[in-house]
Amino acid sequence: MDNQEPKHQRRPRYKGTHPKAYKDKYKELQPEKYADTVEKVMQKGSTPAGMHRSICVNEILDFLAIKPGQIGLDATLGFGGHTKAMLQCLEGQGHLYATDVDAIELPRTQKRLEDNGYGPEILTIRHLNFSQIDEIARESGPLDFVLADLGVSSMQIDNPERGFSFKFEGPLDLRLNPEKGISAAKRLKTISLDELEGMFVENADEPNAAAIATAIIAKRNKGIDLATTTQLQETIKEALKNIPGSNSKEAMKKTCQRCFQALRIDINDEYEVLYEFLEKLPDVLAPGGRVAILSFHSGEDRLVKKSFQRFFREGIYREVAPGPLRPSAEECHANGRARSAKLRWAIKA
């Protein structure tokens, strides 16, 4: 990006205002010790902090129709819930590859899966962006099935030190891989007013993009840095205080969600890497190979839809989803984070 600062050394560990460390603050992070707490959180339709509940697992497995002996890829490893379900379908035969860009969560997930008996004989995990799917294919050969879950994992959202959520005080970072690129805080130091407004519109369909962008740049012009999640949230609130209907609790929550989403997409070049992934997909799939992609906002879904339909018209995919599959009402009730999910699929000719 034109205004992006050069790569820099990894920032020091954030020392925020939390009275307790992340691992101590949430009882849910120790489910074996606080099983009752975890159960109560889940009964409310929430995800316990530090955990992740995979979405549309049954729908994904039904479509992929994985058979023992096949070769597949989980392009977005995350917490490993989808990965584990696909490994169970392989029944110890074949191989599953998995990639993830998050250097913090990847080793934790790898250990979790190894502890469940899924070692290198059946599972290969690589620290790669899923746009590098061609690198996996050079090792694996043609893939029989591919899954990409484009959502941010609950472990990332719920960790204050990652800065993904305005619900927690933390550094305004938002990088999926904290070892690369620049933080959202640094991005806001250099971005122009027009570009910032455009970011909020393009990446999140934010109706109050102009007012919010103006408030952020005004703070910067006064020498005030937005270094934490709370500082950005307060600036958004200030921008909306005189806009009728925009400063109610629910409206404010949705606006903050959209703004943080827009920044995250920008910082991680999410549209660019998704486009690259979609362009490479046909070359790595075996004939009859199946791909399922789970998206969580309209921008992602549009990219997936257009790519699938274009390759279908060109005869590269023999069949594509006629429309997005949505999680069941039961799943949405049990897991509120499933409500925005859309699942699309394609089968290579």
Short mmCIF file of N, CA, C and O in Angstrom, two decimals, residues 128-259:
data_model
loop_
_atom_site.label_atom_id
_atom_site.label_comp_id
_atom_site.label_asym_id
_atom_site.label_seq_id
_atom_site.Cartn_x
_atom_site.Cartn_y
_atom_site.Cartn_z
N LEU A 128 2.23 -20.74 6.56
CA LEU A 128 2.13 -20.07 5.28
C LEU A 128 0.80 -19.33 5.19
O LEU A 128 -0.20 -19.74 5.79
N ASN A 129 0.79 -18.27 4.42
CA ASN A 129 -0.47 -17.64 4.05
C ASN A 129 -1.17 -18.53 3.04
O ASN A 129 -0.53 -19.14 2.19
N PHE A 130 -2.50 -18.62 3.11
CA PHE A 130 -3.18 -19.55 2.21
C PHE A 130 -3.10 -19.13 0.75
O PHE A 130 -3.43 -19.91 -0.14
N SER A 131 -2.64 -17.92 0.48
CA SER A 131 -2.42 -17.52 -0.91
C SER A 131 -1.25 -18.30 -1.52
O SER A 131 -1.07 -18.30 -2.74
N GLN A 132 -0.46 -18.95 -0.68
CA GLN A 132 0.68 -19.75 -1.14
C GLN A 132 0.30 -21.22 -1.32
O GLN A 132 1.13 -22.12 -1.18
N ILE A 133 -0.94 -21.45 -1.68
CA ILE A 133 -1.44 -22.81 -1.84
C ILE A 133 -0.65 -23.60 -2.87
O ILE A 133 -0.54 -24.83 -2.79
N ASP A 134 -0.06 -22.91 -3.84
CA ASP A 134 0.73 -23.59 -4.86
C ASP A 134 1.97 -24.24 -4.26
O ASP A 134 2.44 -25.28 -4.76
N GLU A 135 2.51 -23.66 -3.18
CA GLU A 135 3.67 -24.25 -2.52
C GLU A 135 3.30 -25.58 -1.86
O GLU A 135 4.07 -26.54 -1.87
N ILE A 136 2.11 -25.64 -1.30
CA ILE A 136 1.63 -26.90 -0.72
C ILE A 136 1.44 -27.94 -1.82
O ILE A 136 1.82 -29.10 -1.68
N ALA A 137 0.85 -27.52 -2.93
CA ALA A 137 0.55 -28.46 -4.02
C ALA A 137 1.81 -29.06 -4.63
O ALA A 137 1.79 -30.20 -5.11
N ARG A 138 2.91 -28.31 -4.61
CA ARG A 138 4.17 -28.88 -5.13
C ARG A 138 4.63 -30.05 -4.28
O ARG A 138 5.30 -30.95 -4.77
N GLU A 139 4.27 -30.04 -3.01
CA GLU A 139 4.62 -31.14 -2.11
C GLU A 139 3.56 -32.24 -2.10
O GLU A 139 3.88 -33.43 -2.09
N SER A 140 2.30 -31.83 -2.11
CA SER A 140 1.20 -32.79 -1.94
C SER A 140 0.76 -33.46 -3.24
O SER A 140 0.23 -34.56 -3.21
N GLY A 141 0.96 -32.77 -4.37
CA GLY A 141 0.34 -33.22 -5.60
C GLY A 141 -1.09 -32.71 -5.67
O GLY A 141 -1.54 -31.97 -4.78
N PRO A 142 -1.86 -33.09 -6.68
CA PRO A 142 -3.24 -32.60 -6.82
C PRO A 142 -4.08 -32.92 -5.59
O PRO A 142 -3.99 -34.02 -5.03
N LEU A 143 -4.88 -31.95 -5.18
CA LEU A 143 -5.66 -32.08 -3.95
C LEU A 143 -7.08 -32.55 -4.26
O LEU A 143 -7.73 -32.04 -5.17
N ASP A 144 -7.54 -33.50 -3.46
CA ASP A 144 -8.90 -34.02 -3.63
C ASP A 144 -9.94 -33.11 -2.97
O ASP A 144 -11.10 -33.08 -3.40
N PHE A 145 -9.53 -32.40 -1.94
CA PHE A 145 -10.46 -31.49 -1.28
C PHE A 145 -9.69 -30.36 -0.61
O PHE A 145 -8.56 -30.53 -0.18
N VAL A 146 -10.35 -29.18 -0.56
CA VAL A 146 -9.75 -28.00 0.06
C VAL A 146 -10.84 -27.27 0.85
O VAL A 146 -11.97 -27.12 0.38
N LEU A 147 -10.49 -26.83 2.05
CA LEU A 147 -11.39 -26.00 2.86
C LEU A 147 -10.68 -24.72 3.23
O LEU A 147 -9.50 -24.74 3.60
N ALA A 148 -11.37 -23.60 3.14
CA ALA A 148 -10.86 -22.32 3.64
C ALA A 148 -11.95 -21.65 4.47
O ALA A 148 -13.01 -21.33 3.96
N ASP A 149 -11.68 -21.50 5.76
CA ASP A 149 -12.57 -20.78 6.67
C ASP A 149 -11.96 -19.39 6.84
O ASP A 149 -10.92 -19.23 7.47
N LEU A 150 -12.61 -18.38 6.27
CA LEU A 150 -12.02 -17.04 6.22
C LEU A 150 -12.24 -16.22 7.49
O LEU A 150 -11.80 -15.07 7.57
N GLY A 151 -12.90 -16.78 8.47
CA GLY A 151 -13.17 -16.03 9.68
C GLY A 151 -11.96 -15.91 10.59
O GLY A 151 -11.06 -16.76 10.58
N VAL A 152 -11.94 -14.84 11.38
CA VAL A 152 -10.93 -14.69 12.43
C VAL A 152 -11.32 -15.61 13.58
O VAL A 152 -12.49 -15.69 13.95
N SER A 153 -10.37 -16.31 14.13
CA SER A 153 -10.69 -17.28 15.18
C SER A 153 -11.03 -16.59 16.49
O SER A 153 -10.59 -15.47 16.76
N SER A 154 -11.79 -17.29 17.31
CA SER A 154 -12.18 -16.75 18.61
C SER A 154 -10.96 -16.52 19.50
O SER A 154 -10.95 -15.60 20.32
N MET A 155 -9.91 -17.35 19.34
CA MET A 155 -8.72 -17.15 20.17
C MET A 155 -8.07 -15.81 19.85
O MET A 155 -7.56 -15.14 20.74
N GLN A 156 -8.08 -15.42 18.58
CA GLN A 156 -7.52 -14.13 18.19
C GLN A 156 -8.38 -12.98 18.71
O GLN A 156 -7.87 -12.00 19.27
N ILE A 157 -9.69 -13.10 18.52
CA ILE A 157 -10.60 -12.04 18.94
C ILE A 157 -10.55 -11.82 20.45
O ILE A 157 -10.55 -10.69 20.94
N ASP A 158 -10.48 -12.91 21.21
CA ASP A 158 -10.59 -12.83 22.65
C ASP A 158 -9.27 -12.54 23.37
O ASP A 158 -9.25 -12.39 24.59
N ASN A 159 -8.18 -12.45 22.62
CA ASN A 159 -6.88 -12.16 23.24
C ASN A 159 -6.64 -10.66 23.17
O ASN A 159 -6.37 -10.11 22.10
N PRO A 160 -6.71 -9.94 24.29
CA PRO A 160 -6.56 -8.48 24.27
C PRO A 160 -5.25 -8.01 23.65
O PRO A 160 -5.18 -6.93 23.08
N GLU A 161 -4.21 -8.82 23.76
CA GLU A 161 -2.91 -8.42 23.25
C GLU A 161 -2.85 -8.39 21.73
O GLU A 161 -1.92 -7.82 21.16
N ARG A 162 -3.86 -8.98 21.06
CA ARG A 162 -3.87 -8.99 19.59
C ARG A 162 -4.59 -7.77 19.01
O ARG A 162 -4.40 -7.43 17.85
N GLY A 163 -5.45 -7.14 19.82
CA GLY A 163 -6.11 -5.91 19.39
C GLY A 163 -7.20 -6.08 18.37
O GLY A 163 -7.55 -5.14 17.65
N PHE A 164 -7.81 -7.27 18.29
CA PHE A 164 -8.85 -7.51 17.28
C PHE A 164 -10.22 -7.00 17.69
O PHE A 164 -11.09 -6.84 16.85
N SER A 165 -10.43 -6.76 18.96
CA SER A 165 -11.76 -6.42 19.44
C SER A 165 -11.74 -5.16 20.29
O SER A 165 -10.85 -4.96 21.12
N PHE A 166 -12.76 -4.31 20.11
CA PHE A 166 -12.91 -3.11 20.92
C PHE A 166 -13.45 -3.43 22.30
O PHE A 166 -13.52 -2.56 23.18
N LYS A 167 -13.83 -4.67 22.54
CA LYS A 167 -14.37 -5.06 23.83
C LYS A 167 -13.29 -5.11 24.91
O LYS A 167 -13.59 -5.11 26.10
N PHE A 168 -12.04 -5.21 24.48
CA PHE A 168 -10.94 -5.33 25.43
C PHE A 168 -9.93 -4.21 25.20
O PHE A 168 -9.65 -3.85 24.06
N GLU A 169 -9.37 -3.68 26.26
CA GLU A 169 -8.28 -2.72 26.14
C GLU A 169 -7.02 -3.46 25.70
O GLU A 169 -6.63 -4.46 26.29
N GLY A 170 -6.41 -2.99 24.62
CA GLY A 170 -5.21 -3.63 24.12
C GLY A 170 -4.58 -2.80 23.04
O GLY A 170 -5.13 -1.77 22.63
N PRO A 171 -3.42 -3.19 22.56
CA PRO A 171 -2.76 -2.44 21.50
C PRO A 171 -3.56 -2.52 20.21
O PRO A 171 -4.13 -3.56 19.90
N LEU A 172 -3.63 -1.45 19.46
CA LEU A 172 -4.35 -1.44 18.19
C LEU A 172 -3.45 -2.08 17.13
O LEU A 172 -2.79 -1.39 16.35
N ASP A 173 -3.44 -3.41 17.13
CA ASP A 173 -2.54 -4.15 16.25
C ASP A 173 -3.27 -4.71 15.04
O ASP A 173 -3.12 -4.26 13.92
N LEU A 174 -4.08 -5.77 15.27
CA LEU A 174 -4.96 -6.36 14.25
C LEU A 174 -4.24 -7.21 13.20
O LEU A 174 -4.86 -7.65 12.23
N ARG A 175 -2.95 -7.48 13.37
CA ARG A 175 -2.25 -8.31 12.40
C ARG A 175 -2.50 -9.79 12.69
O ARG A 175 -2.39 -10.24 13.83
N LEU A 176 -2.80 -10.55 11.65
CA LEU A 176 -2.94 -11.99 11.80
C LEU A 176 -1.59 -12.63 12.08
O LEU A 176 -1.50 -13.64 12.77
N ASN A 177 -0.54 -12.04 11.53
CA ASN A 177 0.82 -12.47 11.82
C ASN A 177 1.58 -11.27 12.38
O ASN A 177 2.03 -10.41 11.63
N PRO A 178 1.70 -11.19 13.72
CA PRO A 178 2.33 -10.03 14.34
C PRO A 178 3.80 -9.85 13.98
O PRO A 178 4.39 -8.82 14.33
N GLU A 179 4.38 -10.85 13.30
CA GLU A 179 5.79 -10.76 12.95
C GLU A 179 6.01 -10.05 11.61
O GLU A 179 7.14 -9.84 11.20
N LYS A 180 4.93 -9.70 10.92
CA LYS A 180 5.06 -9.09 9.60
C LYS A 180 4.18 -7.85 9.49
O LYS A 180 3.15 -7.74 10.14
N GLY A 181 4.59 -6.94 8.59
CA GLY A 181 3.77 -5.77 8.30
C GLY A 181 3.77 -4.75 9.41
O GLY A 181 4.61 -4.76 10.31
N ILE A 182 2.79 -3.86 9.38
CA ILE A 182 2.66 -2.82 10.40
C ILE A 182 1.33 -2.97 11.12
O ILE A 182 0.38 -3.53 10.59
N SER A 183 1.28 -2.44 12.31
CA SER A 183 0.05 -2.50 13.10
C SER A 183 -0.96 -1.50 12.57
O SER A 183 -0.64 -0.58 11.80
N ALA A 184 -2.22 -1.67 13.00
CA ALA A 184 -3.27 -0.72 12.62
C ALA A 184 -2.95 0.67 13.17
O ALA A 184 -3.25 1.68 12.53
N ALA A 185 -2.35 0.73 14.35
CA ALA A 185 -1.99 2.02 14.93
C ALA A 185 -1.02 2.78 14.03
O ALA A 185 -1.17 3.99 13.80
N LYS A 186 -0.04 2.08 13.49
CA LYS A 186 0.92 2.73 12.60
C LYS A 186 0.28 3.09 11.27
O LYS A 186 0.60 4.12 10.67
N ARG A 187 -0.63 2.27 10.81
CA ARG A 187 -1.33 2.55 9.56
C ARG A 187 -2.11 3.87 9.68
O ARG A 187 -2.14 4.69 8.76
N LEU A 188 -2.75 4.07 10.83
CA LEU A 188 -3.55 5.28 11.03
C LEU A 188 -2.69 6.54 11.14
O LEU A 188 -3.21 7.65 11.01
N LYS A 189 -1.40 6.39 11.34
CA LYS A 189 -0.52 7.55 11.43
C LYS A 189 -0.20 8.15 10.06
O LYS A 189 0.24 9.29 9.97
N THR A 190 -0.41 7.36 9.00
CA THR A 190 0.03 7.82 7.68
C THR A 190 -1.08 7.87 6.63
O THR A 190 -0.94 8.52 5.61
N ILE A 191 -2.18 7.18 6.86
CA ILE A 191 -3.23 7.08 5.84
C ILE A 191 -3.91 8.44 5.62
O ILE A 191 -4.06 9.23 6.56
N SER A 192 -4.30 8.72 4.39
CA SER A 192 -4.98 9.99 4.08
C SER A 192 -6.46 9.90 4.46
O SER A 192 -7.00 8.81 4.65
N LEU A 193 -7.09 11.05 4.54
CA LEU A 193 -8.51 11.10 4.89
C LEU A 193 -9.35 10.35 3.86
O LEU A 193 -10.21 9.54 4.23
N ASP A 194 -9.11 10.62 2.59
CA ASP A 194 -9.90 9.97 1.54
C ASP A 194 -9.71 8.46 1.54
O ASP A 194 -10.66 7.70 1.35
N GLU A 195 -8.48 8.03 1.75
CA GLU A 195 -8.21 6.60 1.75
C GLU A 195 -8.85 5.92 2.95
O GLU A 195 -9.37 4.80 2.85
N LEU A 196 -8.83 6.59 4.09
CA LEU A 196 -9.43 6.02 5.30
C LEU A 196 -10.94 5.89 5.14
O LEU A 196 -11.54 4.87 5.48
N GLU A 197 -11.56 6.93 4.61
CA GLU A 197 -13.00 6.87 4.37
C GLU A 197 -13.33 5.75 3.39
O GLU A 197 -14.27 4.96 3.60
N GLY A 198 -12.55 5.64 2.32
CA GLY A 198 -12.77 4.58 1.34
C GLY A 198 -12.58 3.20 1.93
O GLY A 198 -13.31 2.26 1.58
N MET A 199 -11.63 3.07 2.84
CA MET A 199 -11.41 1.79 3.51
C MET A 199 -12.64 1.35 4.29
O MET A 199 -13.08 0.20 4.21
N PHE A 200 -13.23 2.28 5.05
CA PHE A 200 -14.41 1.96 5.85
C PHE A 200 -15.60 1.58 4.97
O PHE A 200 -16.40 0.71 5.33
N VAL A 201 -15.70 2.21 3.82
CA VAL A 201 -16.81 1.91 2.91
C VAL A 201 -16.58 0.57 2.21
O VAL A 201 -17.44 -0.31 2.22
N GLU A 202 -15.42 0.41 1.61
CA GLU A 202 -15.15 -0.78 0.80
C GLU A 202 -15.04 -2.05 1.63
O GLU A 202 -15.52 -3.10 1.24
N ASN A 203 -14.42 -1.94 2.80
CA ASN A 203 -14.15 -3.14 3.60
C ASN A 203 -15.25 -3.48 4.59
O ASN A 203 -15.25 -4.58 5.15
N ALA A 204 -16.19 -2.54 4.83
CA ALA A 204 -17.20 -2.81 5.85
C ALA A 204 -18.55 -2.17 5.59
O ALA A 204 -19.45 -2.28 6.42
N ASP A 205 -18.72 -1.49 4.45
CA ASP A 205 -20.00 -0.83 4.14
C ASP A 205 -20.45 0.08 5.28
O ASP A 205 -21.64 0.12 5.63
N GLU A 206 -19.51 0.81 5.87
CA GLU A 206 -19.82 1.67 7.01
C GLU A 206 -20.54 2.94 6.56
O GLU A 206 -19.98 3.74 5.80
N PRO A 207 -21.79 3.15 6.99
CA PRO A 207 -22.56 4.32 6.53
C PRO A 207 -22.03 5.65 7.05
O PRO A 207 -22.28 6.69 6.45
N ASN A 208 -21.32 5.64 8.17
CA ASN A 208 -20.79 6.88 8.74
C ASN A 208 -19.29 7.00 8.52
O ASN A 208 -18.57 7.60 9.34
N ALA A 209 -18.81 6.46 7.42
CA ALA A 209 -17.38 6.43 7.14
C ALA A 209 -16.76 7.81 7.13
O ALA A 209 -15.67 8.02 7.68
N ALA A 210 -17.43 8.78 6.52
CA ALA A 210 -16.85 10.13 6.40
C ALA A 210 -16.65 10.77 7.77
O ALA A 210 -15.59 11.34 8.06
N ALA A 211 -17.66 10.67 8.63
CA ALA A 211 -17.56 11.29 9.95
C ALA A 211 -16.48 10.63 10.79
O ALA A 211 -15.72 11.31 11.50
N ILE A 212 -16.39 9.32 10.72
CA ILE A 212 -15.40 8.59 11.53
C ILE A 212 -13.99 8.88 11.03
O ILE A 212 -13.07 9.13 11.82
N ALA A 213 -13.81 8.84 9.72
CA ALA A 213 -12.48 9.12 9.15
C ALA A 213 -12.04 10.54 9.51
O ALA A 213 -10.88 10.77 9.87
N THR A 214 -12.96 11.50 9.44
CA THR A 214 -12.64 12.89 9.77
C THR A 214 -12.22 13.02 11.24
O THR A 214 -11.26 13.73 11.56
N ALA A 215 -12.92 12.31 12.13
CA ALA A 215 -12.58 12.37 13.56
C ALA A 215 -11.21 11.77 13.83
O ALA A 215 -10.44 12.30 14.65
N ILE A 216 -10.88 10.69 13.15
CA ILE A 216 -9.57 10.05 13.35
C ILE A 216 -8.44 10.95 12.87
O ILE A 216 -7.43 11.14 13.57
N ILE A 217 -8.61 11.53 11.70
CA ILE A 217 -7.57 12.40 11.16
C ILE A 217 -7.45 13.67 12.00
O ILE A 217 -6.34 14.21 12.19
N ALA A 218 -8.57 14.17 12.52
CA ALA A 218 -8.52 15.36 13.39
C ALA A 218 -7.69 15.09 14.63
O ALA A 218 -6.91 15.94 15.08
N LYS A 219 -7.86 13.91 15.22
CA LYS A 219 -7.06 13.53 16.38
C LYS A 219 -5.58 13.51 16.00
O LYS A 219 -4.72 14.01 16.74
N ARG A 220 -5.28 12.92 14.85
CA ARG A 220 -3.88 12.83 14.41
C ARG A 220 -3.28 14.21 14.21
O ARG A 220 -2.13 14.47 14.58
N ASN A 221 -4.07 15.11 13.62
CA ASN A 221 -3.58 16.46 13.37
C ASN A 221 -3.30 17.23 14.66
O ASN A 221 -2.54 18.20 14.67
N LYS A 222 -3.92 16.79 15.75
CA LYS A 222 -3.67 17.40 17.06
C LYS A 222 -2.52 16.73 17.80
O LYS A 222 -2.23 17.05 18.95
N GLY A 223 -1.90 15.75 17.13
CA GLY A 223 -0.79 15.04 17.76
C GLY A 223 -1.21 13.93 18.67
O GLY A 223 -0.41 13.44 19.48
N ILE A 224 -2.48 13.50 18.56
CA ILE A 224 -2.99 12.42 19.42
C ILE A 224 -2.93 11.10 18.65
O ILE A 224 -3.60 10.94 17.62
N ASP A 225 -2.13 10.17 19.12
CA ASP A 225 -2.03 8.85 18.48
C ASP A 225 -3.14 7.94 19.00
O ASP A 225 -3.47 7.95 20.19
N LEU A 226 -3.70 7.15 18.09
CA LEU A 226 -4.66 6.12 18.48
C LEU A 226 -3.88 4.81 18.58
O LEU A 226 -3.76 4.07 17.61
N ALA A 227 -3.37 4.55 19.77
CA ALA A 227 -2.48 3.41 19.96
C ALA A 227 -3.18 2.19 20.53
O ALA A 227 -2.63 1.08 20.47
N THR A 228 -4.37 2.37 21.08
CA THR A 228 -5.06 1.24 21.71
C THR A 228 -6.47 1.08 21.14
O THR A 228 -7.02 2.00 20.53
N THR A 229 -7.04 -0.08 21.38
CA THR A 229 -8.39 -0.37 20.92
C THR A 229 -9.40 0.59 21.55
O THR A 229 -10.34 1.04 20.89
N THR A 230 -9.21 0.91 22.82
CA THR A 230 -10.13 1.80 23.51
C THR A 230 -10.07 3.21 22.94
O THR A 230 -11.10 3.89 22.81
N GLN A 231 -8.89 3.67 22.59
CA GLN A 231 -8.74 5.00 22.02
C GLN A 231 -9.47 5.12 20.68
O GLN A 231 -10.11 6.13 20.39
N LEU A 232 -9.39 4.06 19.86
CA LEU A 232 -10.12 4.08 18.60
C LEU A 232 -11.62 4.04 18.85
O LEU A 232 -12.40 4.76 18.22
N GLN A 233 -12.05 3.19 19.77
CA GLN A 233 -13.48 3.09 20.09
C GLN A 233 -14.02 4.43 20.57
O GLN A 233 -15.10 4.87 20.14
N GLU A 234 -13.30 5.11 21.43
CA GLU A 234 -13.76 6.41 21.95
C GLU A 234 -13.83 7.45 20.84
O GLU A 234 -14.74 8.29 20.81
N THR A 235 -12.90 7.38 19.89
CA THR A 235 -12.92 8.32 18.76
C THR A 235 -14.14 8.07 17.88
O THR A 235 -14.77 9.01 17.39
N ILE A 236 -14.48 6.81 17.68
CA ILE A 236 -15.67 6.46 16.90
C ILE A 236 -16.93 6.99 17.60
O ILE A 236 -17.82 7.57 16.96
N LYS A 237 -16.98 6.82 18.91
CA LYS A 237 -18.13 7.31 19.67
C LYS A 237 -18.27 8.82 19.56
O LYS A 237 -19.37 9.35 19.40
N GLU A 238 -17.14 9.51 19.64
CA GLU A 238 -17.17 10.97 19.53
C GLU A 238 -17.67 11.40 18.15
O GLU A 238 -18.42 12.38 18.02
N ALA A 239 -17.27 10.65 17.12
CA ALA A 239 -17.67 11.00 15.75
C ALA A 239 -19.17 10.83 15.54
O ALA A 239 -19.77 11.52 14.72
N LEU A 240 -19.79 9.92 16.29
CA LEU A 240 -21.20 9.60 16.07
C LEU A 240 -22.16 10.28 17.05
O LEU A 240 -23.37 10.14 16.93
N LYS A 241 -21.61 11.02 18.00
CA LYS A 241 -22.46 11.53 19.09
C LYS A 241 -23.56 12.47 18.61
O LYS A 241 -24.61 12.58 19.24
N ASN A 242 -23.33 13.16 17.49
CA ASN A 242 -24.34 14.10 16.99
C ASN A 242 -25.11 13.58 15.77
O ASN A 242 -25.85 14.33 15.14
N ILE A 243 -24.93 12.29 15.47
CA ILE A 243 -25.64 11.69 14.34
C ILE A 243 -26.84 10.92 14.87
O ILE A 243 -26.69 9.95 15.60
N PRO A 244 -28.06 11.35 14.55
CA PRO A 244 -29.27 10.71 15.09
C PRO A 244 -29.28 9.20 14.83
O PRO A 244 -29.03 8.74 13.72
N GLY A 245 -29.58 8.45 15.88
CA GLY A 245 -29.73 7.01 15.76
C GLY A 245 -28.44 6.24 15.72
O GLY A 245 -28.44 5.01 15.78
N SER A 246 -27.29 6.94 15.65
CA SER A 246 -26.01 6.24 15.51
C SER A 246 -25.31 6.01 16.84
O SER A 246 -24.34 5.26 16.90
N ASN A 247 -25.77 6.67 17.89
CA ASN A 247 -25.07 6.56 19.16
C ASN A 247 -25.80 5.71 20.18
O ASN A 247 -25.46 5.73 21.37
N SER A 248 -26.80 4.94 19.74
CA SER A 248 -27.40 3.97 20.66
C SER A 248 -26.39 2.85 20.90
O SER A 248 -25.44 2.67 20.13
N LYS A 249 -26.60 2.11 21.95
CA LYS A 249 -25.64 1.08 22.34
C LYS A 249 -25.44 0.06 21.22
O LYS A 249 -24.31 -0.30 20.88
N GLU A 250 -26.54 -0.41 20.62
CA GLU A 250 -26.44 -1.45 19.59
C GLU A 250 -25.84 -0.88 18.30
O GLU A 250 -25.01 -1.53 17.67
N ALA A 251 -26.26 0.33 17.92
CA ALA A 251 -25.72 0.95 16.71
C ALA A 251 -24.22 1.20 16.86
O ALA A 251 -23.45 1.00 15.93
N MET A 252 -23.83 1.65 18.04
CA MET A 252 -22.41 1.91 18.30
C MET A 252 -21.60 0.62 18.22
O MET A 252 -20.50 0.59 17.66
N LYS A 253 -22.16 -0.45 18.77
CA LYS A 253 -21.47 -1.74 18.72
C LYS A 253 -21.24 -2.18 17.29
O LYS A 253 -20.13 -2.60 16.93
N LYS A 254 -22.26 -2.08 16.46
CA LYS A 254 -22.14 -2.52 15.07
C LYS A 254 -21.16 -1.64 14.29
O LYS A 254 -20.39 -2.13 13.46
N THR A 255 -21.17 -0.34 14.57
CA THR A 255 -20.23 0.54 13.89
C THR A 255 -18.80 0.21 14.28
O THR A 255 -17.91 0.16 13.41
N CYS A 256 -18.56 -0.02 15.55
CA CYS A 256 -17.21 -0.39 15.99
C CYS A 256 -16.77 -1.71 15.36
O CYS A 256 -15.62 -1.85 14.93
N GLN A 257 -17.68 -2.67 15.29
CA GLN A 257 -17.36 -3.94 14.66
C GLN A 257 -16.96 -3.74 13.21
O GLN A 257 -15.97 -4.31 12.73
N ARG A 258 -17.71 -2.90 12.50
CA ARG A 258 -17.40 -2.66 11.09
C ARG A 258 -16.06 -1.95 10.92
O ARG A 258 -15.27 -2.29 10.03
N CYS A 259 -15.78 -0.98 11.76
CA CYS A 259 -14.52 -0.23 11.63
C CYS A 259 -13.32 -1.10 11.95
O CYS A 259 -12.29 -1.02 11.25
#
